[in-house]
Amino acid sequence: MKFTILFGGKAGQGSNVLSTILGSALIKKGYYVFVSRDYQSIIRGGHNFNVLTFSDAPIYSNNSEIDLIISLDESTISLHKKELKKGGNIISGEGKGNMYFAGRLFKMLCLDFKVLEEEFKELGKNFAENMKEAKEGYDEEKKTACKIVSNKSKLTFSNGNRGISKGAIKSGLDVYFAYPMTPATNVISELAEKQIENNLIVLELESEIAVINAAIGSAITGAKTMIGTSGGGFDLMTESLSLTGVAEVPLVIYLASRPGPSTGVATYTGQGDLDLARHSGHGEFPRMVLAPGNPEEAEELTSQAFYFTQKFGIPAIILSDKHLAESFYTSDKTPVIISSKKSTLLKRYNSYETDEFGCATENAERIKRNVEERLKKGREIEKEAEKFKQFNIYGNKNSKNVVVSFGSTKGAILDAIKDLDVKFIQILHIEPFPSKVKKEIEGKNIVLVENSATGQLGKVIAEKTGIIIPENSRILRYDGRPFLHDELNKEIRGKLK
Amino acid sequence: MTENLNTPIIPTWCPGCWNFQILAGVKNVINEEIKKGKKKDDFAIVSGIGCHAKIFDYVNLKGINTLHGRVLPTCLGMKVGNPNLNLIAFSGDGDCYAEGMEHLIYAARYNADFKYFVHNNQVFALTVGQSTPTTEIGYKDKTNPLGVKLHPINSIKLMLTAGASFVARVYAEKEQIEYVLKEAMKHKGFAFIEVLQPCIIFHDDTGYGEKTYSLEKTGHDKTNFESAMKKADEFDYNGVKKDTKIPLGIFYQKERTIFEELYPQLSELRKKKIGWGDIKR
């Protein structure tokens, strides 16, 4: 079974909280839940909605057909009616608060009201008011559709940003600097909330330029340091990214992208910053670019980013996007965390090429040697990275059809290929690129799925493997929205051989 | 004991450059501190990009010769990373007032405990002579053949209004550098020290050296903000006229809680005399 609920309302009406509360209650009952957020760059008013899809089997994305619309305002119905499945329902309630609907849904889905009470306690504010609203809804609802779910796995519910934060804490993060920018912002609050109990410090500085330079300052004293931003902020940081390259500063950078160019579509999703992550910063220096596809991989790859930065004195970029950063996923696995020793001591660092005393040099021989040392380090990183899982293989491993992708498209692809004869290769390490990928895709009917207009992973594959994915084998979405698995299923089906 | 603070590098400043005076003054003070019991590794230095920045190559201390304009956030980060460092930083007027202006205002606001010299020669010297935010109106160079049109920034006033807890200006003579650095080291907090430093090639002393006088000797009350502002107003950096007076010394000094004491995590590191790098998890 699969059931999709859309919660719509004005900004500030609380459709987001409502959907996450319902999501965590469903998880406790044994369901797999996926919740995405669609919101405008607005504080009050406008139209925001969340889409929650749940199932008794694993599910990692939404579909396009809605079973139930929860309408917190008048416009939700008119805006989303066309997405409602035949026989689908709409619940609206004039002047009702968001928790009224929580009460009704809990009754309808046979969820324990006590769980709702606990959720309200966790929210920490408006407890009495929320309880009153929820009770009213719970008592009013007459329809129930109870289903026993027999799932023995222990399920967790998290979004990508939370995964990044958890991974950083588990990796021994000391210092996090940031300047607020959607969709990376709530890593600041996740970490700030936990800074005292975990003995780390979170600081918001005057600009992204200040952020990365302060991070370089703290990293060279030996602190495990991380920063986070989105594309525009990352652009500002890139001169200093180059500094981490020459001075060999260990720095973890979280880049949560959104559609550009420029301010673009500030609160929507896109994968158009892969080229940026790979090529930013002037000069030639080694780096890592890691691309998690769900919150659990976000945790794992964050720990790898700390491991590689500390071991090699390099920058590592964890590339995510709004869809991964802010959607809630269900996981039944425990992330594999690699621990990393602190490797840095204060010494003489320099933005210039240096001699053995850490002084600026213009000596040709010395320059050549420094450059070659960086190249050598790049090769050592490649070798070390091979000890890790650099890409995932899903689906029919012997299929002649191969879907390739990276990052947040993972969920929709996994859900879309369930009934298709397809092998799915999800690249986790973009830099250094796993050489074994070539063998997996060579001679196959390759289909590229990407949330970008130019198919940037396709360019990486061409560069690293020599295999060019033809234009008509690409499924690209670039309207700021994530893929929906039923639509994607049809698109992939159309490309199969 | 004395530590050898020299590196094997032969300075490439122009012969007669006033930067040699700054270098000598700074080294003397650090050596005195080491004699008094501090260790060489208790100190760290940071410089930006420009002629001033070469000082990093001539002082054998740990630290970083960072990017143009980014000395201040780098220093803040180093103090967050290890609040126990005795940090001395160097910038030029281009580095500090042009490329790095946003950080300057914030440095005064943060009040992290480090000492900051701005080598103000009123010109971009290493790029062979363009105007900076403190160049006087009418200055001509190849990029300004019509002469500089904008009024120079009064950096002392700027720092006072930004809330800096220590604001000083000296002339680039060794003795003045020594005096002000010693005073700055006694001060707990961010110390802003502007050094009037003639560039003997592109912007020599236009007569301002003769117009200087000591604030200390004329009884200026450095705890009084209003009189500090009045003193700052005496020189507008816009060339030297007959009645120009240029006060030197400490304009203002008033301690307040330093950045490293605002956060319990950093206070703890100070108490234990360690940095984050010493914490094993």
Coordinates of C-alpha atoms in Angstrom, one line a residue, chain A:
Chain A
M1 CA 0.0 0.0 0.0
K2 CA 1.0 3.6 -0.6
F3 CA -0.8 6.7 0.6
T4 CA 0.0 10.3 -0.1
I5 CA -1.3 13.3 1.8
L6 CA -0.8 17.0 0.8
F7 CA -0.9 19.6 3.6
G8 CA -1.3 23.1 2.3
G9 CA -1.7 26.5 3.8
K10 CA -0.3 29.9 4.2
A11 CA 3.2 30.4 5.5
G12 CA 2.9 30.5 9.3
Q13 CA -0.1 28.2 9.5
G14 CA 2.0 25.2 10.4
S15 CA 1.6 22.7 7.6
N16 CA 5.3 21.8 8.0
V17 CA 5.1 20.9 11.7
L18 CA 1.8 19.1 11.1
S19 CA 3.4 16.9 8.4
T20 CA 6.5 16.0 10.4
I21 CA 4.5 15.2 13.5
L22 CA 2.3 12.8 11.5
G23 CA 5.4 11.4 9.9
S24 CA 7.1 10.5 13.1
A25 CA 3.9 9.0 14.5
L26 CA 3.6 6.8 11.4
I27 CA 7.2 5.7 11.7
K28 CA 6.6 4.6 15.3
K29 CA 3.8 2.5 13.9
G30 CA 6.2 0.8 11.5
Y31 CA 5.4 2.7 8.3
Y32 CA 8.0 4.1 5.9
V33 CA 7.4 7.8 5.4
F34 CA 8.7 10.5 3.1
V35 CA 7.9 14.2 3.5
S36 CA 8.9 16.9 1.2
R37 CA 8.6 20.7 1.7
D38 CA 7.5 23.2 -0.9
Y39 CA 7.6 26.7 0.5
Q40 CA 8.0 30.2 -0.9
S41 CA 10.5 32.8 0.2
I42 CA 7.8 34.3 2.5
I43 CA 7.4 34.5 6.2
R44 CA 3.6 34.9 6.5
G45 CA 1.0 34.3 3.8
G46 CA 1.5 33.0 0.3
H47 CA 1.1 29.2 -0.2
N48 CA 3.3 26.5 1.3
F49 CA 2.7 22.8 1.2
N50 CA 4.2 19.5 2.4
V51 CA 3.6 16.2 0.7
L52 CA 3.8 13.1 2.9
T53 CA 3.9 9.6 1.3
F54 CA 3.8 6.6 3.5
S55 CA 3.8 2.9 2.8
D56 CA 4.3 -0.4 4.6
A57 CA 7.3 -1.0 2.2
P58 CA 10.3 1.2 1.8
I59 CA 9.5 4.6 0.2
Y60 CA 11.9 7.5 -0.4
S61 CA 10.0 10.0 -2.5
N62 CA 6.6 11.4 -3.4
N63 CA 4.3 10.5 -6.3
S64 CA 2.1 12.9 -8.3
E65 CA -1.3 11.6 -7.3
I66 CA -2.6 12.7 -3.9
D67 CA -5.0 10.6 -1.9
L68 CA -5.9 13.2 0.7
I69 CA -5.6 17.0 0.8
I70 CA -5.5 18.7 4.1
S71 CA -6.4 22.3 3.5
L72 CA -5.5 24.9 6.1
D73 CA -6.6 27.7 3.8
E74 CA -9.0 28.3 0.9
S75 CA -6.4 28.4 -1.8
T76 CA -5.0 24.9 -1.1
I77 CA -8.1 23.2 -2.6
S78 CA -8.2 25.3 -5.8
L79 CA -4.4 25.0 -6.3
H80 CA -4.1 21.2 -5.7
K81 CA -7.5 19.8 -6.6
K82 CA -6.2 18.6 -10.0
E83 CA -3.5 16.5 -8.3
L84 CA -6.2 14.6 -6.3
K85 CA -6.6 11.0 -7.2
K86 CA -10.0 9.8 -8.4
G87 CA -11.9 8.9 -5.2
G88 CA -9.5 11.0 -3.1
N89 CA -10.6 13.1 -0.2
I90 CA -10.2 16.7 1.0
I91 CA -10.3 17.8 4.6
S92 CA -10.7 21.4 5.4
G93 CA -12.0 23.3 8.4
E94 CA -12.8 26.9 8.4
G95 CA -10.7 28.7 11.1
K96 CA -9.2 25.5 12.5
G97 CA -5.6 25.4 13.7
N98 CA -3.1 22.9 12.3
M99 CA -3.3 20.5 15.2
Y100 CA -7.1 20.1 14.7
F101 CA -6.1 18.3 11.5
A102 CA -3.4 16.3 13.4
G103 CA -6.2 15.1 15.7
R104 CA -8.4 14.0 12.8
L105 CA -5.6 12.2 11.0
F106 CA -4.5 10.4 14.2
K107 CA -8.0 9.1 14.6
M108 CA -8.3 8.2 10.9
L109 CA -5.0 6.3 10.8
C110 CA -5.5 4.6 14.1
L111 CA -2.5 6.3 15.7
D112 CA -2.1 6.5 19.4
F113 CA -3.2 9.9 20.8
K114 CA -0.5 9.6 23.5
V115 CA 2.1 9.8 20.7
L116 CA 0.6 13.1 19.6
E117 CA 0.7 14.3 23.2
E118 CA 4.4 13.4 23.4
E119 CA 5.1 15.3 20.1
F120 CA 3.4 18.4 21.6
K121 CA 5.6 18.1 24.6
E122 CA 8.6 18.0 22.4
L123 CA 7.5 21.1 20.5
G124 CA 7.8 22.9 23.8
K125 CA 5.3 25.7 23.2
N126 CA 1.5 26.1 23.0
F127 CA 1.0 22.7 24.6
A128 CA -2.5 23.3 26.1
E129 CA -3.7 25.0 22.9
N130 CA -2.4 22.2 20.7
M131 CA -3.9 19.6 22.9
K132 CA -7.3 21.3 22.8
E133 CA -7.3 21.6 19.0
A134 CA -6.1 18.0 18.5
K135 CA -8.8 16.6 20.9
E136 CA -11.5 18.4 19.0
G137 CA -10.3 17.0 15.7
Y138 CA -9.8 13.5 17.2
D139 CA -13.4 13.5 18.6
E140 CA -14.9 14.9 15.4
E141 CA -13.3 12.4 13.0
K142 CA -15.5 9.4 12.3
K143 CA -13.7 7.6 9.5
T144 CA -11.0 5.1 10.4
A145 CA -8.8 3.1 8.1
C146 CA -6.8 0.9 10.5
K147 CA -4.1 -1.3 9.2
I148 CA -1.7 -3.5 11.1
V149 CA 1.9 -3.0 9.9
S150 CA 4.3 -5.7 10.8
N151 CA 7.7 -4.1 10.4
K152 CA 10.5 -5.3 12.7
S153 CA 13.1 -2.9 11.6
K154 CA 13.9 0.0 13.9
L155 CA 13.0 3.1 11.8
T156 CA 14.4 6.6 12.2
F157 CA 13.1 9.8 10.7
S158 CA 15.5 12.5 9.6
N159 CA 16.2 15.2 7.0
G160 CA 19.5 15.7 5.2
N161 CA 20.6 18.7 7.2
R162 CA 20.1 16.7 10.4
G163 CA 22.2 13.9 8.9
I164 CA 25.0 16.4 8.2
S165 CA 24.8 17.7 11.7
K166 CA 24.8 14.3 13.3
G167 CA 27.7 13.2 11.2
A168 CA 29.7 16.2 12.1
I169 CA 29.1 15.7 15.9
K170 CA 30.0 12.0 15.6
S171 CA 33.2 13.0 13.8
G172 CA 34.3 15.2 16.7
L173 CA 33.4 18.6 15.3
D174 CA 34.9 21.4 17.3
V175 CA 34.0 24.6 15.5
Y176 CA 31.2 25.5 13.0
F177 CA 31.0 28.9 11.3
A178 CA 28.3 30.0 9.0
Y179 CA 26.3 32.8 7.6
P180 CA 22.6 32.0 7.1
M181 CA 21.5 30.9 3.6
T182 CA 18.7 28.6 2.6
P183 CA 18.9 25.6 2.4
A184 CA 22.0 25.2 4.6
T185 CA 20.7 27.4 7.4
N186 CA 19.2 24.8 9.7
V187 CA 22.5 23.0 10.1
I188 CA 23.4 26.1 12.2
S189 CA 20.4 25.7 14.5
E190 CA 20.8 21.9 14.7
L191 CA 24.4 22.3 15.8
A192 CA 23.9 25.4 17.9
E193 CA 21.1 23.7 19.9
K194 CA 23.5 20.9 20.8
Q195 CA 26.8 22.9 21.2
I196 CA 26.9 22.9 25.0
E197 CA 26.1 19.2 25.5
N198 CA 28.7 18.2 22.8
N199 CA 31.3 20.8 23.7
L200 CA 31.6 22.5 20.4
I201 CA 31.1 26.1 19.2
V202 CA 28.8 27.5 16.6
L203 CA 29.3 31.0 15.4
E204 CA 27.5 33.2 12.9
L205 CA 29.9 35.8 11.3
E206 CA 29.5 38.9 9.2
S207 CA 29.7 37.2 5.7
E208 CA 30.6 34.0 4.0
I209 CA 34.1 35.5 3.3
A210 CA 34.6 36.0 7.0
V211 CA 33.2 32.5 7.6
I212 CA 35.7 30.6 5.5
N213 CA 38.7 32.7 6.6
A214 CA 37.8 32.3 10.3
A215 CA 37.4 28.6 9.6
I216 CA 40.9 28.5 8.1
G217 CA 42.2 30.4 11.2
S218 CA 40.6 27.9 13.6
A219 CA 41.5 24.8 11.4
I220 CA 45.2 25.7 11.4
T221 CA 45.2 25.8 15.3
G222 CA 44.1 22.2 15.2
A223 CA 40.3 22.5 15.6
K224 CA 38.1 20.2 13.6
T225 CA 36.3 22.9 11.6
M226 CA 33.3 22.9 9.3
I227 CA 31.3 25.6 7.5
G228 CA 28.0 25.5 5.6
T229 CA 26.4 27.5 2.9
S230 CA 24.5 27.5 -0.4
G231 CA 25.8 28.3 -3.9
G232 CA 25.8 32.1 -3.6
G233 CA 27.7 32.0 -0.3
F234 CA 30.0 29.4 -1.6
D235 CA 30.9 31.7 -4.6
L236 CA 32.1 34.2 -2.1
M237 CA 34.3 31.6 -0.4
T238 CA 36.1 30.3 -3.4
E239 CA 39.2 32.6 -3.2
S240 CA 39.8 31.1 0.3
L241 CA 39.0 27.6 -0.9
S242 CA 42.0 28.0 -3.1
L243 CA 44.0 29.1 0.0
T244 CA 43.1 25.8 1.7
G245 CA 44.5 24.1 -1.3
V246 CA 47.9 25.7 -1.3
A247 CA 48.3 25.9 2.5
E248 CA 46.9 22.4 3.0
V249 CA 44.2 23.3 5.5
P250 CA 41.8 20.6 6.6
L251 CA 38.3 22.1 6.1
V252 CA 34.9 20.5 5.7
I253 CA 32.5 22.5 3.6
Y254 CA 28.8 21.8 3.4
L255 CA 27.3 23.1 0.1
A256 CA 23.5 22.8 0.0
S257 CA 22.5 23.9 -3.4
R258 CA 19.4 25.5 -4.8
P259 CA 18.5 26.7 -8.3
G260 CA 20.7 29.5 -9.7
P261 CA 22.1 31.4 -11.4
S262 CA 22.3 34.1 -8.8
T263 CA 19.5 34.3 -6.2
G264 CA 17.6 32.0 -8.6
V265 CA 14.8 30.3 -6.8
A266 CA 15.8 30.6 -3.2
T267 CA 13.7 28.0 -1.4
Y268 CA 13.5 25.3 -4.2
T269 CA 15.8 22.5 -5.3
G270 CA 18.4 21.9 -7.9
Q271 CA 21.7 20.1 -8.6
G272 CA 23.3 22.7 -10.7
D273 CA 26.2 23.3 -8.4
L274 CA 28.2 20.1 -9.2
D275 CA 30.5 21.9 -11.6
L276 CA 30.9 24.6 -9.0
A277 CA 31.9 22.1 -6.3
R278 CA 34.4 20.5 -8.6
H279 CA 36.0 23.5 -10.3
S280 CA 35.7 26.4 -7.8
G281 CA 38.9 28.1 -6.6
H282 CA 41.8 29.3 -8.8
G283 CA 44.8 27.1 -9.4
E284 CA 45.2 23.3 -9.3
F285 CA 44.8 21.5 -6.0
P286 CA 43.3 18.3 -4.7
R287 CA 39.9 18.2 -3.1
M288 CA 37.0 15.8 -2.3
V289 CA 33.5 16.2 -3.5
L290 CA 31.0 13.9 -1.7
A291 CA 27.4 13.5 -2.7
P292 CA 25.0 11.8 -0.2
G293 CA 21.6 10.7 -1.4
N294 CA 19.8 10.4 1.9
P295 CA 20.3 11.6 5.6
E296 CA 22.0 8.3 6.5
E297 CA 24.6 8.8 3.7
A298 CA 24.9 12.4 4.8
E299 CA 26.1 11.2 8.2
E300 CA 28.4 8.7 6.7
L301 CA 29.9 11.0 4.1
T302 CA 30.3 13.8 6.6
S303 CA 32.5 11.5 8.7
Q304 CA 34.4 10.6 5.6
A305 CA 34.9 14.3 4.8
F306 CA 36.5 14.8 8.3
Y307 CA 38.6 11.7 7.8
F308 CA 40.0 12.8 4.5
T309 CA 40.5 16.4 5.4
Q310 CA 42.4 15.5 8.6
K311 CA 44.5 12.8 6.9
F312 CA 45.5 14.8 3.9
G313 CA 45.1 18.5 4.8
I314 CA 42.6 19.2 2.0
P315 CA 39.2 20.8 1.6
A316 CA 36.2 18.4 1.3
I317 CA 32.9 19.6 -0.1
I318 CA 29.7 17.7 0.9
L319 CA 27.3 18.5 -1.9
S320 CA 23.6 18.4 -1.1
D321 CA 20.5 20.3 -2.2
K322 CA 17.3 21.7 -0.8
H323 CA 15.4 18.5 -1.5
L324 CA 17.8 16.3 0.5
A325 CA 18.5 19.0 3.1
E326 CA 14.9 19.6 4.1
S327 CA 12.9 16.5 3.2
F328 CA 12.3 13.9 5.8
Y329 CA 13.3 10.3 5.1
T330 CA 12.8 7.0 6.8
S331 CA 15.9 4.9 7.5
D332 CA 16.1 1.3 8.7
K333 CA 20.0 1.3 8.7
T334 CA 22.6 2.5 11.1
P335 CA 25.1 4.8 9.4
V336 CA 28.7 3.7 9.2
I337 CA 30.9 6.4 10.8
I338 CA 34.6 6.5 10.3
S339 CA 36.5 8.2 13.1
S340 CA 39.3 10.6 12.3
K341 CA 42.4 11.7 14.3
K342 CA 43.2 15.3 14.6
S343 CA 46.3 15.9 12.5
T344 CA 46.9 19.6 12.5
L345 CA 49.2 21.7 14.6
L346 CA 49.9 25.4 14.3
K347 CA 52.9 25.9 12.1
R348 CA 53.8 28.5 9.4
Y349 CA 51.0 28.6 6.8
N350 CA 51.1 30.7 3.7
S351 CA 48.9 31.7 0.8
Y352 CA 52.1 31.9 -1.3
E353 CA 54.1 28.9 -2.6
T354 CA 56.5 28.3 0.2
D355 CA 60.0 27.1 0.9
E356 CA 61.0 24.7 3.8
F357 CA 60.7 27.6 6.3
G358 CA 57.1 28.4 5.4
C359 CA 58.3 31.6 3.7
A360 CA 57.1 32.8 0.3
T361 CA 59.1 31.5 -2.6
E362 CA 59.5 32.3 -6.3
N363 CA 62.1 29.6 -6.8
A364 CA 61.3 27.5 -9.9
E365 CA 62.5 24.2 -8.6
R366 CA 60.7 24.7 -5.3
I367 CA 57.4 25.7 -7.1
K368 CA 57.7 22.6 -9.3
R369 CA 58.3 20.4 -6.2
N370 CA 55.3 21.9 -4.4
V371 CA 53.0 21.4 -7.4
E372 CA 54.2 17.8 -7.8
E373 CA 53.6 17.1 -4.1
R374 CA 50.0 18.3 -4.5
L375 CA 49.6 16.0 -7.5
K376 CA 51.0 13.1 -5.5
K377 CA 48.7 13.8 -2.7
G378 CA 45.8 13.7 -5.2
R379 CA 46.9 10.2 -6.2
E380 CA 47.1 9.1 -2.6
I381 CA 43.6 10.4 -1.9
E382 CA 42.4 8.4 -4.9
K383 CA 44.0 5.3 -3.5
E384 CA 42.6 5.8 0.0
A385 CA 39.1 6.6 -1.3
E386 CA 39.0 3.2 -3.0
K387 CA 38.9 1.6 0.5
F388 CA 35.4 3.2 0.8
K389 CA 32.1 2.6 -0.9
Q390 CA 32.4 5.2 -3.6
F391 CA 29.1 4.3 -5.4
N392 CA 26.0 2.2 -4.8
I393 CA 24.5 -0.4 -7.2
Y394 CA 20.8 -1.1 -7.0
G395 CA 18.3 -2.9 -9.1
N396 CA 19.0 -5.7 -11.5
K397 CA 22.8 -5.9 -11.5
N398 CA 22.9 -7.7 -14.9
S399 CA 20.5 -5.4 -16.7
K400 CA 21.6 -3.8 -20.0
N401 CA 19.9 -0.6 -18.8
V402 CA 21.8 1.5 -16.4
V403 CA 20.5 4.6 -14.6
V404 CA 23.2 6.9 -13.3
S405 CA 22.8 9.7 -10.9
F406 CA 24.0 11.3 -7.7
G407 CA 22.6 13.0 -4.6
S408 CA 18.9 13.7 -3.8
T409 CA 17.5 12.0 -7.0
K410 CA 18.3 8.7 -5.3
G411 CA 15.0 8.4 -3.5
A412 CA 12.8 9.0 -6.6
I413 CA 14.9 6.7 -8.7
L414 CA 14.8 3.8 -6.2
D415 CA 11.0 4.2 -6.0
A416 CA 10.7 4.5 -9.8
I417 CA 12.7 1.5 -10.9
K418 CA 10.9 -1.1 -8.6
D419 CA 9.1 -2.7 -11.6
L420 CA 11.8 -1.9 -14.3
D421 CA 14.7 -3.9 -15.6
V422 CA 17.3 -1.4 -14.6
K423 CA 20.6 -1.3 -12.8
F424 CA 21.0 2.0 -10.8
I425 CA 24.5 3.4 -10.1
Q426 CA 24.5 6.2 -7.5
I427 CA 27.8 8.0 -7.3
L428 CA 28.8 8.9 -3.8
H429 CA 32.3 10.1 -4.4
I430 CA 32.4 12.6 -7.3
E431 CA 36.0 13.7 -6.6
P432 CA 38.0 11.5 -6.7
F433 CA 35.8 9.7 -9.2
P434 CA 35.7 5.9 -8.7
S435 CA 37.5 4.3 -11.6
K436 CA 35.3 1.1 -11.3
V437 CA 32.2 3.0 -12.5
K438 CA 33.4 2.6 -16.1
K439 CA 33.2 -1.1 -16.0
E440 CA 29.6 -0.9 -14.7
I441 CA 28.3 1.3 -17.4
E442 CA 30.4 0.5 -20.5
G443 CA 28.5 -0.9 -23.4
K444 CA 25.2 -0.4 -21.5
N445 CA 22.1 1.7 -22.3
I446 CA 22.9 4.5 -19.9
V447 CA 20.2 6.9 -18.7
L448 CA 21.3 10.0 -16.8
V449 CA 18.8 11.4 -14.2
E450 CA 19.6 14.8 -12.9
N451 CA 18.0 17.8 -11.3
S452 CA 19.9 20.2 -13.6
A453 CA 19.6 21.6 -17.1
T454 CA 23.0 20.5 -18.5
G455 CA 23.5 17.1 -17.0
Q456 CA 26.6 17.9 -15.0
L457 CA 27.3 14.3 -13.8
G458 CA 27.1 13.3 -17.5
K459 CA 30.1 15.7 -18.1
V460 CA 32.0 14.2 -15.2
I461 CA 31.4 10.7 -16.6
A462 CA 32.5 11.8 -20.0
E463 CA 35.7 13.3 -18.5
K464 CA 36.5 10.4 -16.2
T465 CA 35.5 7.4 -18.3
G466 CA 35.4 8.7 -21.9
I467 CA 31.8 7.5 -22.2
I468 CA 29.4 10.1 -23.6
I469 CA 25.8 9.8 -22.6
P470 CA 23.7 11.0 -25.6
E471 CA 21.3 13.9 -25.1
N472 CA 18.2 11.8 -25.7
S473 CA 19.3 9.5 -22.9
R474 CA 19.1 12.2 -20.3
I475 CA 16.2 12.9 -18.0
L476 CA 16.7 16.3 -16.6
R477 CA 14.4 18.4 -14.4
Y478 CA 15.2 22.0 -13.9
D479 CA 12.0 23.7 -12.7
G480 CA 13.1 23.9 -9.0
R481 CA 11.1 20.8 -8.2
P482 CA 12.2 17.3 -7.3
F483 CA 11.4 14.2 -9.3
L484 CA 8.2 12.3 -8.5
H485 CA 8.6 8.6 -8.7
D486 CA 5.5 7.7 -10.8
E487 CA 6.4 10.3 -13.4
L488 CA 10.0 9.3 -13.4
N489 CA 9.0 5.7 -13.8
K490 CA 7.3 6.6 -17.1
E491 CA 10.3 8.6 -18.2
I492 CA 12.8 5.9 -17.5
R493 CA 10.6 3.3 -19.1
G494 CA 10.6 5.4 -22.3
K495 CA 14.4 5.2 -22.4
L496 CA 14.8 1.5 -21.8
K497 CA 16.1 -1.0 -24.4

